[in-house]
Each structure stands twice: as structure tokens, then as C-alpha cells.
CSV table of C-alpha atoms and ligand atoms in Angstrom, one decimal:
chain,number,residue,atom,x,y,z
A,204,UNK,CA,23.8,-41.7,10.6
A,205,UNK,CA,27.4,-42.6,11.5
A,206,UNK,CA,29.2,-44.2,8.6
A,207,UNK,CA,30.4,-47.0,10.8
A,208,UNK,CA,26.9,-48.1,11.7
A,209,UNK,CA,26.2,-51.7,10.9
A,210,UNK,CA,23.0,-53.6,10.2
A,211,UNK,CA,23.4,-55.5,13.4
A,212,UNK,CA,23.3,-52.1,15.3
A,213,UNK,CA,19.9,-51.1,14.0
A,214,UNK,CA,18.3,-54.6,13.6
A,215,UNK,CA,16.0,-55.9,10.8
A,216,UNK,CA,13.1,-53.5,11.5
A,217,UNK,CA,15.5,-50.6,12.0
A,218,UNK,CA,17.0,-51.3,8.6
A,219,UNK,CA,13.5,-51.6,7.0
A,220,UNK,CA,12.6,-48.2,8.5
A,221,UNK,CA,15.8,-46.6,7.0
A,222,UNK,CA,15.0,-48.0,3.6
A,223,UNK,CA,11.3,-47.0,3.7
A,224,UNK,CA,12.4,-43.4,4.4
A,225,UNK,CA,14.5,-43.1,1.3
A,226,UNK,CA,11.9,-44.5,-1.0
A,227,UNK,CA,9.0,-42.5,-2.5
A,228,UNK,CA,5.8,-44.3,-3.6
A,229,UNK,CA,4.1,-43.2,-6.8
A,230,UNK,CA,0.4,-42.7,-7.4
A,231,UNK,CA,-1.8,-45.7,-7.2
A,232,UNK,CA,0.0,-47.4,-4.3
A,233,UNK,CA,-2.5,-47.6,-1.4
A,234,UNK,CA,0.0,-49.3,1.0
A,235,UNK,CA,3.7,-49.6,0.6
A,236,UNK,CA,6.2,-51.0,3.1
A,237,UNK,CA,4.8,-51.9,6.5
A,238,UNK,CA,2.1,-54.6,6.1
A,239,UNK,CA,2.0,-58.2,5.0
A,240,UNK,CA,1.7,-57.2,1.4
A,241,UNK,CA,1.7,-54.0,-0.6
A,242,UNK,CA,-1.7,-52.8,-1.9
A,243,UNK,CA,-2.1,-51.3,-5.3
A,244,UNK,CA,-4.9,-49.8,-7.3
A,245,UNK,CA,-6.5,-52.0,-9.9
A,246,UNK,CA,-9.4,-51.9,-12.2
A,247,UNK,CA,-13.0,-52.4,-11.1
A,248,UNK,CA,-13.8,-53.3,-7.5
A,249,UNK,CA,-10.5,-55.1,-6.8
A,250,UNK,CA,-7.0,-54.1,-5.6
A,251,UNK,CA,-3.8,-55.9,-6.3
A,252,UNK,CA,-1.6,-57.3,-3.4
A,253,UNK,CA,2.1,-57.9,-3.8
A,254,UNK,CA,4.4,-59.7,-1.4
A,255,UNK,CA,7.7,-61.5,-1.3
A,256,UNK,CA,9.6,-63.8,1.0
A,257,UNK,CA,13.1,-65.2,0.7
A,258,UNK,CA,14.4,-68.4,2.3
A,259,UNK,CA,17.9,-69.5,2.6
A,260,UNK,CA,19.6,-72.7,3.5
A,261,UNK,CA,20.8,-72.8,7.1
A,262,UNK,CA,18.4,-70.0,8.2
A,263,UNK,CA,15.0,-71.2,7.1
A,264,UNK,CA,15.6,-74.8,6.1
A,265,UNK,CA,18.2,-77.6,5.9
A,266,UNK,CA,18.5,-79.6,2.8
A,267,UNK,CA,17.8,-82.7,4.9
A,268,UNK,CA,14.2,-81.5,5.4
A,269,UNK,CA,13.6,-82.6,1.8
A,270,UNK,CA,13.3,-80.6,-1.4
A,271,UNK,CA,9.5,-81.0,-1.8
A,272,UNK,CA,8.7,-79.5,1.7
A,273,UNK,CA,11.3,-76.7,1.2
A,274,UNK,CA,9.5,-75.7,-2.0
A,275,UNK,CA,6.1,-76.0,-0.4
A,276,UNK,CA,7.2,-73.7,2.4
A,277,UNK,CA,8.7,-71.1,0.1
A,278,UNK,CA,5.4,-70.6,-1.7
A,279,UNK,CA,3.1,-71.3,1.3
A,280,UNK,CA,4.6,-68.5,3.5
A,281,UNK,CA,3.8,-66.0,0.7
A,282,UNK,CA,0.3,-67.3,0.4
A,283,UNK,CA,0.0,-66.8,4.1
A,284,UNK,CA,0.8,-63.1,3.7
A,285,UNK,CA,-1.9,-62.7,1.0
A,286,UNK,CA,-4.3,-64.4,3.4
A,287,UNK,CA,-3.4,-61.9,6.1
A,288,UNK,CA,-4.5,-59.0,3.9
A,289,UNK,CA,-7.8,-60.7,3.2
A,290,UNK,CA,-6.8,-61.6,-0.4
A,291,UNK,CA,-6.6,-64.5,-2.8
A,292,UNK,CA,-3.3,-65.4,-4.5
A,293,UNK,CA,-3.0,-65.0,-8.3
A,294,UNK,CA,0.5,-65.6,-9.7
A,295,UNK,CA,4.0,-66.0,-8.5
A,296,UNK,CA,7.6,-65.6,-9.8
A,297,UNK,CA,10.3,-67.7,-8.3
A,298,UNK,CA,14.0,-67.0,-8.1
A,299,UNK,CA,16.4,-69.7,-7.1
A,300,UNK,CA,20.2,-69.7,-6.4
A,301,UNK,CA,22.1,-72.9,-6.0
A,302,UNK,CA,25.6,-74.5,-6.3
A,303,UNK,CA,26.4,-76.2,-9.6
A,304,UNK,CA,26.6,-79.5,-7.8
A,305,UNK,CA,22.9,-79.5,-7.0
A,306,UNK,CA,21.1,-82.5,-8.5
A,307,UNK,CA,18.5,-81.6,-11.1
A,308,UNK,CA,16.1,-84.0,-9.3
A,309,UNK,CA,16.4,-81.9,-6.1
A,310,UNK,CA,15.4,-78.8,-7.9
A,311,UNK,CA,12.5,-80.6,-9.6
A,312,UNK,CA,11.3,-81.7,-6.2
A,313,UNK,CA,11.4,-78.1,-4.9
A,314,UNK,CA,9.2,-77.1,-7.8
A,315,UNK,CA,6.8,-80.1,-7.2
A,316,UNK,CA,6.4,-78.8,-3.7
A,317,UNK,CA,5.6,-75.4,-4.9
A,318,UNK,CA,3.3,-76.7,-7.5
A,319,UNK,CA,1.3,-78.6,-4.8
A,320,UNK,CA,0.6,-75.3,-3.1
A,321,UNK,CA,-0.1,-73.6,-6.4
A,322,UNK,CA,-2.8,-76.1,-7.3
A,323,UNK,CA,-4.3,-76.1,-3.9
A,324,UNK,CA,-4.7,-72.3,-4.0
A,325,UNK,CA,-5.4,-71.9,-7.7
A,326,UNK,CA,-2.4,-69.8,-8.5
A,327,UNK,CA,0.2,-70.0,-11.3
A,328,UNK,CA,4.0,-69.9,-11.2
A,329,UNK,CA,4.6,-67.7,-14.2
A,330,UNK,CA,8.4,-67.0,-14.2
A,331,UNK,CA,11.5,-66.3,-12.1
A,332,UNK,CA,15.2,-66.2,-12.3
A,333,UNK,CA,18.0,-68.8,-11.9
A,334,UNK,CA,21.5,-68.0,-10.6
A,335,UNK,CA,24.6,-69.7,-9.1
A,336,UNK,CA,25.1,-69.2,-5.4
A,337,UNK,CA,27.1,-70.9,-2.6
A,338,UNK,CA,24.0,-72.0,-0.7
A,339,UNK,CA,20.5,-72.8,-1.8
A,340,UNK,CA,18.4,-69.7,-1.7
A,341,UNK,CA,14.8,-69.3,-2.9
A,342,UNK,CA,12.8,-66.1,-3.3
A,343,UNK,CA,9.1,-66.0,-4.2
A,344,UNK,CA,7.2,-62.9,-5.1
A,345,UNK,CA,3.4,-63.4,-5.2
A,346,UNK,CA,0.7,-61.2,-6.6
A,347,UNK,CA,-2.8,-61.5,-5.2
A,348,UNK,CA,-6.1,-59.6,-5.3
A,349,UNK,CA,-8.8,-58.5,-2.8
A,350,UNK,CA,-12.1,-56.7,-2.9
A,351,UNK,CA,-11.5,-52.9,-2.7
A,352,UNK,CA,-13.2,-52.4,0.7
A,353,UNK,CA,-12.2,-55.8,2.0
A,354,UNK,CA,-8.4,-55.4,2.6
A,355,UNK,CA,-7.4,-55.8,6.3
A,356,UNK,CA,-4.4,-53.8,7.5
A,357,UNK,CA,-2.3,-54.1,10.6
A,358,UNK,CA,-3.2,-50.5,11.6
A,359,UNK,CA,-7.0,-50.9,12.2
A,360,UNK,CA,-7.2,-52.3,15.7
A,361,UNK,CA,-9.4,-50.2,18.1
A,362,UNK,CA,-9.5,-50.0,21.8
A,363,UNK,CA,-12.1,-52.6,23.0
A,364,UNK,CA,-11.7,-54.9,20.0
A,365,UNK,CA,-11.2,-58.6,20.9
A,366,UNK,CA,-8.1,-60.5,19.7
A,367,UNK,CA,-8.2,-63.9,18.1
A,368,UNK,CA,-5.9,-66.5,16.6
A,369,UNK,CA,-6.7,-69.3,14.1
A,370,UNK,CA,-4.8,-72.2,15.7
A,371,UNK,CA,-2.3,-73.6,18.2
A,372,UNK,CA,1.0,-71.8,18.6
A,373,UNK,CA,4.6,-72.7,19.5
A,374,UNK,CA,7.2,-75.3,18.6
A,375,UNK,CA,6.5,-75.0,14.9
A,376,UNK,CA,10.1,-75.8,14.0
A,377,UNK,CA,10.4,-78.8,16.3
A,378,UNK,CA,7.0,-80.2,15.3
A,379,UNK,CA,7.5,-79.8,11.5
A,380,UNK,CA,4.5,-77.5,11.3
A,381,UNK,CA,6.7,-74.8,9.6
A,382,UNK,CA,7.0,-77.1,6.6
A,383,UNK,CA,3.5,-78.6,6.5
A,384,UNK,CA,1.2,-75.7,7.6
A,385,UNK,CA,-1.8,-74.8,5.5
A,386,UNK,CA,-2.0,-71.0,4.7
A,387,UNK,CA,-5.2,-69.7,6.3
A,388,UNK,CA,-6.8,-68.4,3.1
A,389,UNK,CA,-10.1,-70.2,3.8
A,390,UNK,CA,-10.3,-68.8,7.3
A,391,UNK,CA,-9.5,-65.3,6.1
A,392,UNK,CA,-12.1,-65.4,3.4
A,393,UNK,CA,-14.7,-66.6,5.9
A,394,UNK,CA,-13.8,-63.8,8.2
A,395,UNK,CA,-13.9,-61.0,5.7
A,396,UNK,CA,-17.1,-62.3,4.1
A,397,UNK,CA,-19.0,-62.7,7.3
A,398,UNK,CA,-17.4,-60.3,9.9
A,399,UNK,CA,-15.3,-57.2,9.7
A,400,UNK,CA,-11.8,-57.8,11.1
A,401,UNK,CA,-10.3,-54.5,12.1
A,402,UNK,CA,-6.7,-55.6,11.8
A,403,UNK,CA,-4.9,-58.8,10.8
A,404,UNK,CA,-1.4,-60.3,10.4
A,405,UNK,CA,0.0,-63.7,10.0
A,406,UNK,CA,2.2,-65.0,12.8
A,407,UNK,CA,5.6,-65.5,11.3
A,408,UNK,CA,7.8,-63.9,14.0
A,409,UNK,CA,5.9,-65.1,17.1
A,410,UNK,CA,2.7,-64.0,18.8
A,411,UNK,CA,4.3,-61.3,20.9
A,412,UNK,CA,6.3,-59.8,18.1
A,413,UNK,CA,3.5,-59.9,15.5
A,414,UNK,CA,0.8,-58.6,18.0
A,415,UNK,CA,3.4,-55.9,18.7
A,416,UNK,CA,3.2,-54.9,15.0
A,417,UNK,CA,-0.6,-54.6,15.1
A,418,UNK,CA,-0.4,-52.6,18.4
A,419,UNK,CA,2.3,-50.2,17.1
A,420,UNK,CA,0.7,-49.5,13.8
A,421,UNK,CA,-2.8,-49.1,15.4
A,422,UNK,CA,-1.4,-47.0,18.3
A,423,UNK,CA,-3.0,-49.2,21.0
A,424,UNK,CA,-2.1,-51.6,23.7
A,425,UNK,CA,-3.5,-55.1,24.6
A,426,UNK,CA,-3.9,-57.7,27.2
A,427,UNK,CA,-3.7,-61.4,26.3
A,428,UNK,CA,-4.7,-64.2,28.7
A,429,UNK,CA,-2.3,-67.1,29.2
A,430,UNK,CA,-5.1,-69.5,29.9
A,431,UNK,CA,-6.8,-68.7,26.5
A,432,UNK,CA,-3.7,-68.9,24.3
A,433,UNK,CA,-3.9,-72.2,22.3
A,434,UNK,CA,-0.6,-74.1,22.6
A,435,UNK,CA,0.8,-76.8,20.4
A,436,UNK,CA,1.4,-80.1,22.1
A,437,UNK,CA,4.6,-79.8,24.2
A,438,UNK,CA,4.7,-76.0,23.9
A,439,UNK,CA,5.2,-73.7,26.9
A,440,UNK,CA,3.7,-70.2,27.1
A,441,UNK,CA,7.1,-68.9,26.2
A,442,UNK,CA,7.1,-71.0,23.0
A,443,UNK,CA,3.6,-69.8,22.2
A,444,UNK,CA,4.6,-66.2,22.7
A,445,UNK,CA,8.0,-66.1,21.0
A,446,UNK,CA,8.5,-69.0,18.6
A,447,UNK,CA,8.2,-68.1,15.0
A,448,UNK,CA,6.8,-69.6,11.8
A,449,UNK,CA,3.3,-70.7,13.0
A,450,UNK,CA,1.6,-69.0,10.1
A,451,UNK,CA,-1.6,-68.7,12.0
A,452,UNK,CA,-3.7,-65.6,11.5
A,453,UNK,CA,-3.9,-63.1,14.4
A,454,UNK,CA,-6.8,-60.7,14.1
A,455,UNK,CA,-9.0,-58.2,16.0
A,456,UNK,CA,-12.7,-57.8,15.8
A,457,UNK,CA,-15.0,-55.1,17.2
A,458,UNK,CA,-17.0,-56.5,20.2
A,459,UNK,CA,-20.3,-56.9,18.3
A,460,UNK,CA,-18.6,-58.8,15.5
A,461,UNK,CA,-16.6,-60.9,18.0
A,462,UNK,CA,-19.8,-61.9,19.8
A,463,UNK,CA,-21.3,-63.1,16.5
A,464,UNK,CA,-18.2,-65.1,15.7
A,465,UNK,CA,-18.1,-66.7,19.1
A,466,UNK,CA,-21.9,-67.5,18.9
A,467,UNK,CA,-21.4,-69.0,15.4
A,468,UNK,CA,-21.5,-72.8,15.9
A,469,UNK,CA,-22.0,-73.7,12.3
A,470,UNK,CA,-18.6,-72.6,11.0
A,471,UNK,CA,-16.1,-75.4,10.2
A,472,UNK,CA,-13.3,-73.2,11.5
A,473,UNK,CA,-12.1,-72.7,15.0
A,474,UNK,CA,-11.1,-69.2,16.2
A,475,UNK,CA,-9.5,-68.8,19.6
A,476,UNK,CA,-10.3,-65.6,21.6
A,477,UNK,CA,-7.1,-64.7,23.4
A,478,UNK,CA,-7.3,-61.1,24.6
A,479,UNK,CA,-8.5,-57.5,24.2
A,480,UNK,CA,-7.2,-54.3,22.6
A,481,UNK,CA,-6.6,-51.6,25.3
A,482,UNK,CA,-5.3,-48.0,25.5
A,483,UNK,CA,-1.8,-47.5,24.1
A,484,UNK,CA,-0.3,-46.9,27.6
A,485,UNK,CA,-1.1,-50.5,28.6
A,486,UNK,CA,1.5,-51.6,26.1
A,487,UNK,CA,1.4,-55.4,25.7
A,488,UNK,CA,0.4,-57.2,28.9
A,489,UNK,CA,0.0,-60.9,29.6
A,490,UNK,CA,-2.4,-61.9,32.4
A,491,UNK,CA,-0.8,-65.1,33.6
A,492,UNK,CA,-2.4,-68.2,35.2
A,493,UNK,CA,-2.2,-66.6,38.7
A,494,UNK,CA,-3.9,-63.4,37.4
A,495,UNK,CA,-0.6,-61.5,37.6
A,496,UNK,CA,0.0,-58.9,35.0
A,497,UNK,CA,3.3,-59.4,33.1
A,498,UNK,CA,4.6,-56.8,30.8
A,499,UNK,CA,5.7,-58.5,27.5
A,500,UNK,CA,8.4,-57.4,25.2
A,501,UNK,CA,6.8,-57.3,21.8
A,502,UNK,CA,9.8,-58.8,20.3
A,503,UNK,CA,9.8,-61.6,17.9
A,504,UNK,CA,12.3,-63.3,15.7
A,505,UNK,CA,14.5,-60.8,13.9
A,506,UNK,CA,17.2,-61.6,11.4
A,507,UNK,CA,19.9,-59.2,12.8
B,206,ADP,P1,6.2,-60.5,6.8
B,206,ADP,O1,6.8,-61.1,8.0
B,206,ADP,O2,4.8,-60.2,6.9
B,206,ADP,O3,6.7,-61.1,5.5
B,206,ADP,P2,8.4,-58.6,7.2
B,206,ADP,O4,8.5,-58.5,8.6
B,206,ADP,O5,9.3,-59.5,6.4
B,206,ADP,O6,6.8,-59.0,6.8
B,206,ADP,O7,8.5,-57.1,6.5
B,206,ADP,C1,7.8,-56.1,7.1
B,206,ADP,C2,7.5,-55.0,6.0
B,206,ADP,O8,8.8,-54.5,5.5
B,206,ADP,C3,6.8,-55.6,4.8
B,206,ADP,O9,5.9,-54.6,4.3
B,206,ADP,C4,7.9,-55.8,3.7
B,206,ADP,O10,7.5,-55.7,2.4
B,206,ADP,C5,8.9,-54.7,4.1
B,206,ADP,N1,10.3,-55.0,3.8
B,206,ADP,C6,11.1,-56.0,4.3
B,206,ADP,N2,12.3,-56.1,3.8
B,206,ADP,C7,12.4,-55.1,2.9
B,206,ADP,C8,13.4,-54.6,2.0
B,206,ADP,N3,14.6,-55.1,2.0
B,206,ADP,N4,13.1,-53.5,1.2
B,206,ADP,C9,11.8,-52.9,1.2
B,206,ADP,N5,10.9,-53.4,2.1
B,206,ADP,C10,11.1,-54.4,2.9
B,207,MG,MG1,3.3,-61.6,7.3
């Protein structure tokens, strides 16, 4: 690689690929870089899940959004990644950087926000690190666990599978959903206990981008139907496809399982059928309201 090459030239995912190539995983790691969480061998019939997400002032939040909601979001987006693997959260460590002028009460409020999510999902905050930085920055690393045969990866979608999402998409930032969303742990547990999702991801970068991750890793294509995609109030189809931070689950089910899910009227959850997995050469296609096929760029929010 040319020594002058910058991160902005290769992009966020280009950089992650470069880093993944220079790392070697040791024995006991079932899944390293590339999914919503890493998967590691554990004792008995469980595996450990390990994920991290960092948030910084100006990119993910403004101080004016309120400390409690900022803290809540920092932990909730990690819980969402554990949900997307079919797991349950166990324990988190939290690192925080902030200017010396930060009021103690502001930091306490951040932790109260995190604690509300910790109690809701029965996990413990067990440590962290504290540093000085120019802007507020919060990193959470979260450990979870899942049943050995129950982990759902991004790479398992098969041609013919039907595609679902757990809720309305688009305008998460404008509506405040990005601060108040509920990680879809309950929905994911319901799915893995009663059905067999073939692939799953949480939508953090936008439907098109995150479906793109499933398609790429599963070596398949897909069609999604504009009229079936659930949109948040005021959201356009562009918002639903490309806005980030919805934290809904996007998953695929073999047809027989999908039919059972669609016929299940007893469930308290609502799952929205939005499309079907196709051959790889179909790429990612939207069938619009006029039944026109539109090729979609599977690009979502990227940091660089
Ligand atoms: P998500 O949106 O689900 O949190 P990301 O898009 O942030 O996932 O990351 C994609 C994959 O790349 C994940 O497996 C993540 O652990 C990995 N990853 C991201 N940044 C780095 C990094 N700096 N070093 C190593 N792995 C990384
Ligand atoms: Mg994720």
C-alpha cells in the first residue's frame, strides 16, 4: 500500500479489512472481526460474545441531548449487537474521556442512564477507565453469552430465505429514537427459541448498508419491496433505506420457518416481511411502488 494512503481513501470498512488481515486469532475464537460480536469458546453448552462500540461528542451525540440519554445509548447500542447474535448480555466495562470542566453531576447522569439499561437487561457494569480528553467520549465493551448452537451470524442467508425487520425504519436521529430505542433482546430470544433465523444483524448503518453486510458475507443477492418496508412517521423510502441508528433487527428465515412466523398470531412481537434472498448476481434490488426494479447501493453510514 502506498505510504501516502489515508484512512479517507479506503474508508471505514476498507480500514477494518486492512486491520483484520494483520491480526491472527488464537485457538478458541469461533468468530473474530466481521460480525456484530466476536464469538469465543466457553464451558458447557454456551459460547461467549464480545462486542464494543464507541461514541463521541459531535458525531454520535450532543451534550444538549442530556447526559442520561447519552449514557443509555452508549450501553444500549452494545446490547443491540449482542441481541443480533442471538445472545444475552452479561457484563460491561465502560471507558470515558472528558474535559476537566465536566460537572460531576453530568457524569453521574451518564452512569444513571447506563444503569437503567443494565437493570433492564440484567447485566452489570464491572469496571472501565477514566481519562482526560478534549471532547466527551464513551466506549463500552460488553460480554454476552449464547447457546452453542444458537448463535446467528451475518453469513448464513440462503437463496430463497425471506427477509424481515423488527420495526419501523428511518428518521431515527430526527425523532429521538436513536436515544430511546429498546434493544431487541426479547425479539431475538423469541426468534432463536421458536424459529431458526439463518442470518441476523442490527440496523445501525441503515437498511441498505446492513442488508449489504448480510448479502456480502452470505454470497447472495436480495430483493426488497418498497411497499412492505415499515417506515417511521414522516420517513421517506430513502430515509428507511439509508438513515442509520434504528437498532432494529434485520434477519432472514428459511421459507418454512418464515411461514410459521407469519402464521403465528399469538406472539406479542411484530415482525415485518420485507423481501427475499436471491442469487448473488441479483445484487440488492428494490421493487418500487410502480413495480420497477431499482438497483440499490448497499452503502450505509460510514465514518470516513
Ligand atoms: P457494528 O455496527 O455491528 O457495531 P461495525 O460496523 O462497527 O459493527 O464493525 C464491523 C466489524 O469490524 C465488527 O466485527 C467489529 O468488531 C470490527 N471492527 C471495527 N473496528 C475495528 C477495529 N478498530 N479493530 C478491529 N476490529 C474492528
Ligand atoms: Mg451491529
